[in-house]
PDB file of N, CA and C in Angstrom:
ATOM      1  N   UNK A   1     -59.131-138.231 -52.929  1.00 56.00           N
ATOM      2  CA  UNK A   1     -59.171-140.150 -53.357  1.00 56.00           C
ATOM      3  C   UNK A   1     -58.743-140.576 -51.618  1.00 56.00           C
ATOM      4  N   UNK A   2     -58.383-141.488 -50.835  1.00 62.00           N
ATOM      5  CA  UNK A   2     -58.136-141.706 -49.656  1.00 62.00           C
ATOM      6  C   UNK A   2     -56.306-141.916 -50.133  1.00 62.00           C
ATOM      7  N   UNK A   3     -55.590-141.176 -49.237  1.00 65.00           N
ATOM      8  CA  UNK A   3     -53.751-141.750 -48.895  1.00 65.00           C
ATOM      9  C   UNK A   3     -53.878-142.765 -47.642  1.00 65.00           C
ATOM     10  N   UNK A   4     -52.876-144.374 -48.834  1.00 61.00           N
ATOM     11  CA  UNK A   4     -52.721-145.055 -47.971  1.00 61.00           C
ATOM     12  C   UNK A   4     -51.301-144.058 -47.175  1.00 61.00           C
ATOM     13  N   UNK A   5     -51.299-145.238 -46.140  1.00 63.00           N
ATOM     14  CA  UNK A   5     -50.108-145.359 -45.091  1.00 63.00           C
ATOM     15  C   UNK A   5     -49.431-146.538 -45.706  1.00 63.00           C
ATOM     16  N   UNK A   6     -48.237-146.867 -44.485  1.00 60.00           N
ATOM     17  CA  UNK A   6     -47.569-147.587 -44.440  1.00 60.00           C
ATOM     18  C   UNK A   6     -47.909-149.224 -43.892  1.00 60.00           C
ATOM     19  N   UNK A   7     -49.712-149.171 -43.222  1.00 58.00           N
ATOM     20  CA  UNK A   7     -49.878-149.776 -42.642  1.00 58.00           C
ATOM     21  C   UNK A   7     -50.700-150.649 -43.186  1.00 58.00           C
ATOM     22  N   UNK A   8     -51.582-150.187 -44.131  1.00 58.00           N
ATOM     23  CA  UNK A   8     -52.374-150.555 -45.370  1.00 58.00           C
ATOM     24  C   UNK A   8     -51.680-151.822 -46.379  1.00 58.00           C
ATOM     25  N   UNK A   9     -50.733-150.641 -46.582  1.00 58.00           N
ATOM     26  CA  UNK A   9     -50.137-151.813 -47.572  1.00 58.00           C
ATOM     27  C   UNK A   9     -49.402-153.026 -47.279  1.00 58.00           C
ATOM     28  N   UNK A  10     -48.902-153.063 -45.578  1.00 60.00           N
ATOM     29  CA  UNK A  10     -48.575-153.949 -44.719  1.00 60.00           C
ATOM     30  C   UNK A  10     -49.248-154.997 -44.872  1.00 60.00           C
ATOM     31  N   UNK A  11     -50.769-154.543 -44.978  1.00 62.00           N
ATOM     32  CA  UNK A  11     -51.515-155.585 -44.544  1.00 62.00           C
ATOM     33  C   UNK A  11     -52.163-156.434 -45.446  1.00 62.00           C
ATOM     34  N   UNK A  12     -51.697-155.373 -46.628  1.00 66.00           N
ATOM     35  CA  UNK A  12     -51.472-156.314 -47.974  1.00 66.00           C
ATOM     36  C   UNK A  12     -50.568-157.316 -48.352  1.00 66.00           C
ATOM     37  N   UNK A  13     -49.227-156.433 -47.763  1.00 73.00           N
ATOM     38  CA  UNK A  13     -48.425-157.701 -48.138  1.00 73.00           C
ATOM     39  C   UNK A  13     -48.653-158.919 -47.494  1.00 73.00           C
ATOM     40  N   UNK A  14     -49.316-158.849 -46.271  1.00 78.00           N
ATOM     41  CA  UNK A  14     -49.529-160.059 -45.279  1.00 78.00           C
ATOM     42  C   UNK A  14     -50.591-161.018 -45.747  1.00 78.00           C
ATOM     43  N   UNK A  15     -51.611-160.285 -46.289  1.00 82.00           N
ATOM     44  CA  UNK A  15     -52.595-160.830 -47.354  1.00 82.00           C
ATOM     45  C   UNK A  15     -51.817-162.646 -48.470  1.00 82.00           C
ATOM     46  N   UNK A  16     -51.021-161.443 -49.100  1.00 85.00           N
ATOM     47  CA  UNK A  16     -50.676-162.008 -50.306  1.00 85.00           C
ATOM     48  C   UNK A  16     -49.652-163.295 -49.322  1.00 85.00           C
ATOM     49  N   UNK A  17     -49.177-162.674 -48.716  1.00 89.00           N
ATOM     50  CA  UNK A  17     -48.124-163.817 -47.982  1.00 89.00           C
ATOM     51  C   UNK A  17     -49.119-165.412 -47.875  1.00 89.00           C
ATOM     52  N   UNK A  18     -50.250-164.925 -46.827  1.00 91.00           N
ATOM     53  CA  UNK A  18     -50.707-165.983 -46.604  1.00 91.00           C
ATOM     54  C   UNK A  18     -51.628-167.224 -47.909  1.00 91.00           C
ATOM     55  N   UNK A  19     -51.388-166.151 -48.762  1.00 93.00           N
ATOM     56  CA  UNK A  19     -52.517-167.091 -49.055  1.00 93.00           C
ATOM     57  C   UNK A  19     -51.047-167.729 -50.877  1.00 93.00           C
ATOM     58  N   UNK A  20     -50.339-166.984 -50.665  1.00 94.00           N
ATOM     59  CA  UNK A  20     -48.846-168.120 -51.057  1.00 94.00           C
ATOM     60  C   UNK A  20     -48.537-169.067 -50.670  1.00 94.00           C
ATOM     61  N   UNK A  21     -48.922-169.453 -48.850  1.00 95.00           N
ATOM     62  CA  UNK A  21     -48.305-169.719 -48.350  1.00 95.00           C
ATOM     63  C   UNK A  21     -49.386-171.225 -48.084  1.00 95.00           C
ATOM     64  N   UNK A  22     -50.756-170.819 -47.999  1.00 95.00           N
ATOM     65  CA  UNK A  22     -52.091-171.719 -48.532  1.00 95.00           C
ATOM     66  C   UNK A  22     -52.190-172.383 -49.671  1.00 95.00           C
ATOM     67  N   UNK A  23     -51.408-171.822 -51.257  1.00 95.00           N
ATOM     68  CA  UNK A  23     -51.424-171.961 -52.103  1.00 95.00           C
ATOM     69  C   UNK A  23     -50.413-173.476 -52.436  1.00 95.00           C
ATOM     70  N   UNK A  24     -49.227-173.173 -51.434  1.00 95.00           N
ATOM     71  CA  UNK A  24     -48.228-174.253 -51.631  1.00 95.00           C
ATOM     72  C   UNK A  24     -48.696-175.513 -50.596  1.00 95.00           C
ATOM     73  N   UNK A  25     -48.903-175.461 -49.537  1.00 95.00           N
ATOM     74  CA  UNK A  25     -49.953-175.967 -48.874  1.00 95.00           C
ATOM     75  C   UNK A  25     -50.790-177.046 -49.773  1.00 95.00           C
ATOM     76  N   UNK A  26     -51.799-176.692 -49.867  1.00 94.00           N
ATOM     77  CA  UNK A  26     -52.515-177.229 -51.340  1.00 94.00           C
ATOM     78  C   UNK A  26     -51.560-178.092 -52.357  1.00 94.00           C
ATOM     79  N   UNK A  27     -50.632-177.477 -53.176  1.00 93.00           N
ATOM     80  CA  UNK A  27     -49.637-177.891 -53.740  1.00 93.00           C
ATOM     81  C   UNK A  27     -49.500-179.695 -53.701  1.00 93.00           C
ATOM     82  N   UNK A  28     -48.834-179.539 -51.863  1.00 91.00           N
ATOM     83  CA  UNK A  28     -48.069-179.923 -51.651  1.00 91.00           C
ATOM     84  C   UNK A  28     -49.476-181.470 -51.036  1.00 91.00           C
ATOM     85  N   UNK A  29     -50.622-180.833 -50.812  1.00 88.00           N
ATOM     86  CA  UNK A  29     -51.978-182.080 -50.364  1.00 88.00           C
ATOM     87  C   UNK A  29     -52.230-182.763 -51.680  1.00 88.00           C
ATOM     88  N   UNK A  30     -52.363-181.476 -53.071  1.00 87.00           N
ATOM     89  CA  UNK A  30     -52.360-182.748 -54.352  1.00 87.00           C
ATOM     90  C   UNK A  30     -51.330-183.850 -54.772  1.00 87.00           C
ATOM     91  N   UNK A  31     -49.955-183.628 -54.032  1.00 84.00           N
ATOM     92  CA  UNK A  31     -48.968-184.844 -54.651  1.00 84.00           C
ATOM     93  C   UNK A  31     -49.187-185.373 -52.967  1.00 84.00           C
ATOM     94  N   UNK A  32     -48.832-184.997 -51.974  1.00 82.00           N
ATOM     95  CA  UNK A  32     -49.416-186.461 -51.365  1.00 82.00           C
ATOM     96  C   UNK A  32     -50.813-187.427 -51.723  1.00 82.00           C
ATOM     97  N   UNK A  33     -51.482-186.860 -51.915  1.00 80.00           N
ATOM     98  CA  UNK A  33     -52.478-187.752 -52.615  1.00 80.00           C
ATOM     99  C   UNK A  33     -52.414-188.903 -53.695  1.00 80.00           C
ATOM    100  N   UNK A  34     -51.816-187.927 -54.776  1.00 80.00           N
ATOM    101  CA  UNK A  34     -51.177-188.537 -55.660  1.00 80.00           C
ATOM    102  C   UNK A  34     -50.692-189.721 -55.746  1.00 80.00           C
ATOM    103  N   UNK A  35     -49.507-189.402 -54.429  1.00 77.00           N
ATOM    104  CA  UNK A  35     -49.029-190.702 -54.299  1.00 77.00           C
ATOM    105  C   UNK A  35     -49.849-191.502 -53.570  1.00 77.00           C
ATOM    106  N   UNK A  36     -49.839-191.288 -52.437  1.00 78.00           N
ATOM    107  CA  UNK A  36     -51.191-192.181 -51.509  1.00 78.00           C
ATOM    108  C   UNK A  36     -52.434-192.707 -51.489  1.00 78.00           C
ATOM    109  N   UNK A  37     -52.818-191.653 -53.001  1.00 78.00           N
ATOM    110  CA  UNK A  37     -54.564-191.675 -53.635  1.00 78.00           C
ATOM    111  C   UNK A  37     -54.874-192.702 -52.983  1.00 78.00           C
ATOM    112  N   UNK A  38     -54.555-194.209 -53.794  1.00 78.00           N
ATOM    113  CA  UNK A  38     -55.356-195.226 -53.482  1.00 78.00           C
ATOM    114  C   UNK A  38     -55.373-195.978 -52.077  1.00 78.00           C
ATOM    115  N   UNK A  39     -54.331-195.238 -51.462  1.00 79.00           N
ATOM    116  CA  UNK A  39     -53.938-196.049 -50.089  1.00 79.00           C
ATOM    117  C   UNK A  39     -55.364-195.999 -48.534  1.00 79.00           C
ATOM    118  N   UNK A  40     -55.267-194.066 -49.271  1.00 79.00           N
ATOM    119  CA  UNK A  40     -55.966-193.628 -48.794  1.00 79.00           C
ATOM    120  C   UNK A  40     -57.596-194.066 -48.236  1.00 79.00           C
ATOM    121  N   UNK A  41     -57.648-194.293 -50.338  1.00 78.00           N
ATOM    122  CA  UNK A  41     -59.226-194.426 -50.532  1.00 78.00           C
ATOM    123  C   UNK A  41     -59.573-196.013 -49.668  1.00 78.00           C
ATOM    124  N   UNK A  42     -58.406-196.517 -50.015  1.00 78.00           N
ATOM    125  CA  UNK A  42     -58.914-197.710 -49.116  1.00 78.00           C
ATOM    126  C   UNK A  42     -58.853-198.131 -47.439  1.00 78.00           C
ATOM    127  N   UNK A  43     -58.333-196.957 -46.798  1.00 79.00           N
ATOM    128  CA  UNK A  43     -58.200-197.117 -45.173  1.00 79.00           C
ATOM    129  C   UNK A  43     -59.402-196.723 -44.743  1.00 79.00           C
ATOM    130  N   UNK A  44     -60.199-195.456 -46.135  1.00 80.00           N
ATOM    131  CA  UNK A  44     -61.679-194.759 -45.691  1.00 80.00           C
ATOM    132  C   UNK A  44     -62.190-195.409 -46.428  1.00 80.00           C
ATOM    133  N   UNK A  45     -62.374-195.577 -46.801  1.00 78.00           N
ATOM    134  CA  UNK A  45     -63.972-196.776 -46.786  1.00 78.00           C
ATOM    135  C   UNK A  45     -63.416-198.263 -45.514  1.00 78.00           C
ATOM    136  N   UNK A  46     -62.680-198.657 -45.736  1.00 78.00           N
ATOM    137  CA  UNK A  46     -62.519-199.647 -44.617  1.00 78.00           C
ATOM    138  C   UNK A  46     -63.543-199.126 -42.999  1.00 78.00           C
ATOM    139  N   UNK A  47     -62.170-197.596 -43.035  1.00 80.00           N
ATOM    140  CA  UNK A  47     -63.026-197.104 -41.383  1.00 80.00           C
ATOM    141  C   UNK A  47     -64.579-197.266 -42.097  1.00 80.00           C
ATOM    142  N   UNK A  48     -65.005-196.246 -43.494  1.00 80.00           N
ATOM    143  CA  UNK A  48     -66.414-196.272 -42.910  1.00 80.00           C
ATOM    144  C   UNK A  48     -67.284-197.217 -42.972  1.00 80.00           C
ATOM    145  N   UNK A  49     -66.848-198.316 -43.372  1.00 78.00           N
ATOM    146  CA  UNK A  49     -67.327-200.134 -43.118  1.00 78.00           C
ATOM    147  C   UNK A  49     -67.472-200.576 -42.137  1.00 78.00           C
ATOM    148  N   UNK A  50     -66.422-199.874 -41.127  1.00 76.00           N
ATOM    149  CA  UNK A  50     -66.278-201.128 -39.772  1.00 76.00           C
ATOM    150  C   UNK A  50     -67.072-200.346 -39.026  1.00 76.00           C
ATOM    151  N   UNK A  51     -67.326-198.563 -38.923  1.00 79.00           N
ATOM    152  CA  UNK A  51     -68.103-197.839 -37.964  1.00 79.00           C
ATOM    153  C   UNK A  51     -69.679-198.309 -38.145  1.00 79.00           C
ATOM    154  N   UNK A  52     -70.263-198.192 -40.319  1.00 77.00           N
ATOM    155  CA  UNK A  52     -71.600-198.717 -40.452  1.00 77.00           C
ATOM    156  C   UNK A  52     -72.211-199.753 -39.804  1.00 77.00           C
ATOM    157  N   UNK A  53     -71.275-200.556 -38.933  1.00 75.00           N
ATOM    158  CA  UNK A  53     -71.182-202.205 -38.615  1.00 75.00           C
ATOM    159  C   UNK A  53     -71.043-202.249 -39.742  1.00 75.00           C
ATOM    160  N   UNK A  54     -70.315-203.058 -40.894  1.00 69.00           N
ATOM    161  CA  UNK A  54     -70.886-204.337 -41.747  1.00 69.00           C
ATOM    162  C   UNK A  54     -69.535-204.396 -41.946  1.00 69.00           C
ATOM    163  N   UNK A  55     -69.562-205.357 -43.461  1.00 68.00           N
ATOM    164  CA  UNK A  55     -68.468-205.917 -42.935  1.00 68.00           C
ATOM    165  C   UNK A  55     -67.178-205.452 -44.324  1.00 68.00           C
ATOM    166  N   UNK A  56     -66.160-204.750 -43.892  1.00 63.00           N
ATOM    167  CA  UNK A  56     -65.577-204.027 -44.253  1.00 63.00           C
ATOM    168  C   UNK A  56     -63.677-205.372 -45.662  1.00 63.00           C
ATOM    169  N   UNK A  57     -64.720-206.726 -45.408  1.00 64.00           N
ATOM    170  CA  UNK A  57     -63.067-207.251 -46.097  1.00 64.00           C
ATOM    171  C   UNK A  57     -62.892-207.051 -47.659  1.00 64.00           C
ATOM    172  N   UNK A  58     -63.804-206.593 -48.447  1.00 66.00           N
ATOM    173  CA  UNK A  58     -63.963-206.563 -49.667  1.00 66.00           C
ATOM    174  C   UNK A  58     -62.581-204.975 -49.362  1.00 66.00           C
ATOM    175  N   UNK A  59     -62.584-204.532 -48.434  1.00 65.00           N
ATOM    176  CA  UNK A  59     -61.718-202.639 -48.690  1.00 65.00           C
ATOM    177  C   UNK A  59     -60.541-203.045 -47.909  1.00 65.00           C
ATOM    178  N   UNK A  60     -60.520-203.820 -47.263  1.00 67.00           N
ATOM    179  CA  UNK A  60     -59.152-204.117 -46.554  1.00 67.00           C
ATOM    180  C   UNK A  60     -58.057-204.851 -47.751  1.00 67.00           C
ATOM    181  N   UNK A  61     -59.232-205.758 -48.342  1.00 71.00           N
ATOM    182  CA  UNK A  61     -58.465-206.549 -49.830  1.00 71.00           C
ATOM    183  C   UNK A  61     -57.849-205.031 -50.456  1.00 71.00           C
ATOM    184  N   UNK A  62     -58.599-204.139 -51.169  1.00 70.00           N
ATOM    185  CA  UNK A  62     -58.311-203.304 -51.698  1.00 70.00           C
ATOM    186  C   UNK A  62     -57.463-202.208 -51.242  1.00 70.00           C
ATOM    187  N   UNK A  63     -57.037-201.891 -49.690  1.00 71.00           N
ATOM    188  CA  UNK A  63     -56.508-201.352 -49.058  1.00 71.00           C
ATOM    189  C   UNK A  63     -55.280-202.133 -49.085  1.00 71.00           C
ATOM    190  N   UNK A  64     -54.616-203.092 -49.055  1.00 76.00           N
ATOM    191  CA  UNK A  64     -53.681-204.439 -49.016  1.00 76.00           C
ATOM    192  C   UNK A  64     -53.080-204.350 -49.903  1.00 76.00           C
ATOM    193  N   UNK A  65     -53.548-204.624 -50.873  1.00 78.00           N
ATOM    194  CA  UNK A  65     -53.381-204.533 -53.132  1.00 78.00           C
ATOM    195  C   UNK A  65     -53.028-202.687 -53.031  1.00 78.00           C
ATOM    196  N   UNK A  66     -53.857-201.414 -52.730  1.00 76.00           N
ATOM    197  CA  UNK A  66     -52.928-200.491 -53.615  1.00 76.00           C
ATOM    198  C   UNK A  66     -51.645-200.378 -51.957  1.00 76.00           C
ATOM    199  N   UNK A  67     -51.439-200.683 -50.538  1.00 77.00           N
ATOM    200  CA  UNK A  67     -49.836-201.181 -50.216  1.00 77.00           C
ATOM    201  C   UNK A  67     -48.584-201.359 -50.751  1.00 77.00           C
ATOM    202  N   UNK A  68     -49.600-203.008 -51.645  1.00 82.00           N
ATOM    203  CA  UNK A  68     -47.876-203.778 -52.109  1.00 82.00           C
ATOM    204  C   UNK A  68     -48.150-202.978 -53.413  1.00 82.00           C
ATOM    205  N   UNK A  69     -48.507-202.141 -54.086  1.00 80.00           N
ATOM    206  CA  UNK A  69     -48.887-201.793 -55.072  1.00 80.00           C
ATOM    207  C   UNK A  69     -47.853-200.352 -55.487  1.00 80.00           C
ATOM    208  N   UNK A  70     -48.017-199.832 -53.730  1.00 78.00           N
ATOM    209  CA  UNK A  70     -47.046-198.331 -54.134  1.00 78.00           C
ATOM    210  C   UNK A  70     -46.161-199.078 -52.916  1.00 78.00           C
ATOM    211  N   UNK A  71     -46.131-199.763 -52.547  1.00 79.00           N
ATOM    212  CA  UNK A  71     -44.723-200.173 -52.155  1.00 79.00           C
ATOM    213  C   UNK A  71     -43.501-200.521 -53.514  1.00 79.00           C
ATOM    214  N   UNK A  72     -44.111-200.948 -53.812  1.00 82.00           N
ATOM    215  CA  UNK A  72     -43.026-201.767 -55.603  1.00 82.00           C
ATOM    216  C   UNK A  72     -42.989-200.202 -55.845  1.00 82.00           C
ATOM    217  N   UNK A  73     -43.841-199.881 -56.656  1.00 78.00           N
ATOM    218  CA  UNK A  73     -43.380-198.587 -57.214  1.00 78.00           C
ATOM    219  C   UNK A  73     -42.760-197.568 -56.297  1.00 78.00           C
ATOM    220  N   UNK A  74     -42.270-197.429 -55.158  1.00 76.00           N
ATOM    221  CA  UNK A  74     -41.475-196.840 -54.372  1.00 76.00           C
ATOM    222  C   UNK A  74     -40.272-197.164 -54.467  1.00 76.00           C
ATOM    223  N   UNK A  75     -40.143-198.888 -54.441  1.00 80.00           N
ATOM    224  CA  UNK A  75     -38.451-199.138 -54.783  1.00 80.00           C
ATOM    225  C   UNK A  75     -37.757-198.997 -56.342  1.00 80.00           C
ATOM    226  N   UNK A  76     -38.726-198.264 -56.690  1.00 79.00           N
ATOM    227  CA  UNK A  76     -38.682-198.692 -58.363  1.00 79.00           C
ATOM    228  C   UNK A  76     -37.324-197.394 -58.197  1.00 79.00           C
ATOM    229  N   UNK A  77     -35.769-197.721 -58.893  1.00 79.00           N
ATOM    230  CA  UNK A  77     -35.353-196.133 -59.562  1.00 79.00           C
ATOM    231  C   UNK A  77     -35.825-195.267 -60.391  1.00 79.00           C
ATOM    232  N   UNK A  78     -35.899-194.733 -59.774  1.00 76.00           N
ATOM    233  CA  UNK A  78     -36.813-193.445 -61.891  1.00 76.00           C
ATOM    234  C   UNK A  78     -35.313-192.398 -61.464  1.00 76.00           C
ATOM    235  N   UNK A  79     -35.403-191.867 -62.692  1.00 78.00           N
ATOM    236  CA  UNK A  79     -34.094-190.552 -63.155  1.00 78.00           C
ATOM    237  C   UNK A  79     -35.988-189.329 -63.567  1.00 78.00           C
ATOM    238  N   UNK A  80     -34.652-188.697 -64.450  1.00 76.00           N
ATOM    239  CA  UNK A  80     -35.455-187.658 -65.143  1.00 76.00           C
ATOM    240  C   UNK A  80     -36.436-187.946 -66.066  1.00 76.00           C
ATOM    241  N   UNK A  81     -36.392-189.057 -66.899  1.00 77.00           N
ATOM    242  CA  UNK A  81     -36.579-189.711 -68.094  1.00 77.00           C
ATOM    243  C   UNK A  81     -37.547-190.424 -68.011  1.00 77.00           C
ATOM    244  N   UNK A  82     -38.181-190.863 -66.193  1.00 71.00           N
ATOM    245  CA  UNK A  82     -39.353-191.323 -65.354  1.00 71.00           C
ATOM    246  C   UNK A  82     -40.300-190.428 -65.347  1.00 71.00           C
ATOM    247  N   UNK A  83     -40.152-189.079 -65.204  1.00 69.00           N
ATOM    248  CA  UNK A  83     -40.984-188.235 -64.445  1.00 69.00           C
ATOM    249  C   UNK A  83     -42.277-188.273 -64.961  1.00 69.00           C
ATOM    250  N   UNK A  84     -42.720-188.541 -65.690  1.00 66.00           N
ATOM    251  CA  UNK A  84     -43.961-188.099 -67.063  1.00 66.00           C
ATOM    252  C   UNK A  84     -44.871-189.645 -66.574  1.00 66.00           C
ATOM    253  N   UNK A  85     -44.237-190.406 -66.654  1.00 56.00           N
ATOM    254  CA  UNK A  85     -44.401-191.909 -66.399  1.00 56.00           C
ATOM    255  C   UNK A  85     -45.939-192.170 -64.717  1.00 56.00           C
TER     256      UNK A  85
END
């Protein structure tokens, strides 16, 4: 059986730390996407329609509506009672 030296254990520790960092970044990205998902979708649709040479009026309207909704939600005072809503 191969005997592990201290460098083998440090390599495993480094990989574990990278996995934890990647997981935290993924959780943060999911949270941001949930908070601004409709705005991001609308802006992506607008950019795609414009790049394709099409009319992006419908996508811009959806984006404007999503921005207004996000702003209204952001201005509401919320506490821990509203956490699940």
